[in-house]
Amino acid sequence: MTVATLFAAPTPAAAPPGNHLDELRSRLLGRLVTADDADYDEARRLLYLTVDRRPLAIVRAAFVEDVVAAVGHARGHALPLAVRSGGHSLASFGVVDDALVVDLSGMKRIAIDPAARIARVQPGATSGDLAGPANAHGLALTTGDTHSVGMGGLTTGGGIGFMVRKYGLAIDNLLAAQVVTAAGEIVTASEEEHADLFWAIRGGGGNVGIVTKFVYRLAPVGQILGGELILPASREVLRGYLDYSVSAPDDLTTIANLMHAPPAPHVPAERVGEVVLSILVCWTGSIEEGERALAPLRALAEPVADAVTPIPYPEIYRFTAHQALPHAASIRMTFADELRDAALDAALAAMERSSSPFSLIQFRGLGGAMARVSADATAFAHRDRRYFVAIIGIWLDAAEDAAAHQAWTEALWRVICPERRGVYVNFLEDEGPDRVRDAYPPATYNRLAAIKWRYDPENLFRFNQNVPPQG
Ligand SMILES: Cc1cc2nc3c(=O)[nH]c(=O)nc-3n(C[C@H](O)[C@H](O)[C@H](O)COP(=O)(O)OP(=O)(O)OC[C@H]3O[C@@H](n4cnc5c(N)ncnc54)[C@H](O)[C@@H]3O)c2cc1C
């Protein structure tokens, strides 16, 4: 499959003499934004309100040629190079002080071939950008739980989405990608071409190159039985959810948040603020079977609210729209296989004394299609983990005392730690090399380091969950 000819660029202008940034600017089809520009502050802004970094310059890439120019320029001038697509890195790696930033957020073209059920997507497109056009053809890709997450970062880390049990990770639906290497070459990575690179970009998290185009296989999903089921929070309800979430038919993927019930049209006013288990539901089979499959969840307790109905797939993002708003966060995540009662009790107790009303503890039942891919098929290796658990401290005012919120996250993390069975690379903050090793079992880590050596021996791509090259 060729991806190189899509979205072709015009010829760049010749470079006039000048300082090195002027020279780079003249080679770009997109823009170079520096501190002198009116939109510098907007261009360096990320999702998190507490992050305030000042890069040397930002290449607002318009075509793959701009990415090649930026990579060559960073290498030629020994500049640190950061890469961003949707700007949702939990570690905020997309913008780095004094670095040259390759900003792919403007490269968001999407082309859908409905007959072949294929989408060609640039990395700056978000889950939400793709969901609508795909739905117009009765198709969908399993991506993340929030519409604003960029396909660049989401896919290169793996992509655990609303249909993970039925259709696997986003990378399990990746057919090919166009990649700019550290040498500035544009290559196609697929099972047939640069297969080592293709293995590494599927979970390697940006270590081995910059993806400038993804080719995905889409699933025949137009309508789902989906929405939010809110149950009162108790250990029994949580245990019932956890057991059922991994034993239900694969058509059912759920994401459950222990949280304070939000003010929403479907939540009774007198229950707002109560600690509840909000279960986001995505059933991809027939509606009739879905109603039957949901019965055990609905029977766990008298629901606080039940807003699960037949909806077009993109509508599911309505229930998580608030997650896309700028905020501050303190996050610790782990995969788990068993969750002791003590861990569940600690989570419930933590919610009762959370430092912020917006904080939550997220549980996802995994398995299904994700687990049927072999652990060495991609750089995402935690295939047979049963649960995803994330402690997510959230606050909305950057002036608040971050330490208090971080202490809340850390206190629960200490109790959850014995459950640790690896971490999802895309849910790491900047937590140091040991945690990066948690993301990659030893064989995966070593293979990734060897591929990194082949494609990026000088570790140009190092502002990520870094796996240093190893020859
Ligand atoms: C609110 C929220 C909800 C989330 N929900 C989910 C979810 O449901 N499922 C899930 O799987 N993840 C989820 N995530 C995690 C998300 O997948 C990662 O944060 C991801 O890295 C974000 O991608 P981005 O392009 O928006 O981020 P960016 O900050 O732009 O990029 C993150 C990093 O990815 C690498 N990268 C980005 N683009 C490219 C590229 N084109 N080529 C190579 N490397 C690249 C770079 O190292 C970059 O620093 C969520 C994150 C947030 C903040």
Short mmCIF file of C-alpha atoms in Angstrom, two decimals, residues 238-239 242-246 334-345 363-366 384-389 413 415-422:
data_model
loop_
_atom_site.label_atom_id
_atom_site.label_comp_id
_atom_site.label_asym_id
_atom_site.label_seq_id
_atom_site.Cartn_x
_atom_site.Cartn_y
_atom_site.Cartn_z
CA LEU A 238 -17.57 -1.69 41.78
CA ARG A 239 -16.75 -5.40 42.11
CA LEU A 242 -15.19 -5.13 37.27
CA ASP A 243 -16.28 -8.77 37.00
CA TYR A 244 -18.82 -8.11 34.27
CA SER A 245 -16.70 -5.67 32.26
CA VAL A 246 -14.23 -8.43 31.38
CA THR A 334 -1.48 0.97 36.05
CA PHE A 335 -2.76 -2.14 34.38
CA ALA A 336 -4.00 -4.77 36.84
CA ASP A 337 -5.23 -8.35 36.78
CA GLU A 338 -6.85 -8.65 40.18
CA LEU A 339 -8.03 -5.80 42.34
CA ARG A 340 -8.18 -6.60 46.04
CA ASP A 341 -11.10 -5.40 48.13
CA ALA A 342 -8.61 -3.21 49.99
CA ALA A 343 -7.83 -1.37 46.76
CA LEU A 344 -11.50 -0.85 45.96
CA ASP A 345 -12.21 0.35 49.49
CA PHE A 363 -11.49 1.62 35.68
CA ARG A 364 -11.71 -0.05 32.29
CA GLY A 365 -12.36 -3.73 31.67
CA LEU A 366 -10.06 -4.92 28.86
CA ASP A 384 -3.59 -9.82 28.41
CA ARG A 385 -4.01 -7.37 31.26
CA ARG A 386 -7.57 -7.43 32.59
CA TYR A 387 -7.96 -3.90 33.91
CA PHE A 388 -6.87 -0.33 33.30
CA VAL A 389 -6.84 1.74 36.51
CA TRP A 413 -1.31 5.37 44.39
CA VAL A 415 -2.35 1.66 48.14
CA ILE A 416 -2.93 0.68 44.50
CA CYS A 417 0.78 -0.04 43.83
CA PRO A 418 0.70 -3.75 44.79
CA GLU A 419 -1.81 -4.25 41.93
CA ARG A 420 0.70 -2.98 39.35
CA ARG A 421 1.03 -5.06 36.18
CA GLY A 422 2.67 -2.62 33.78
#
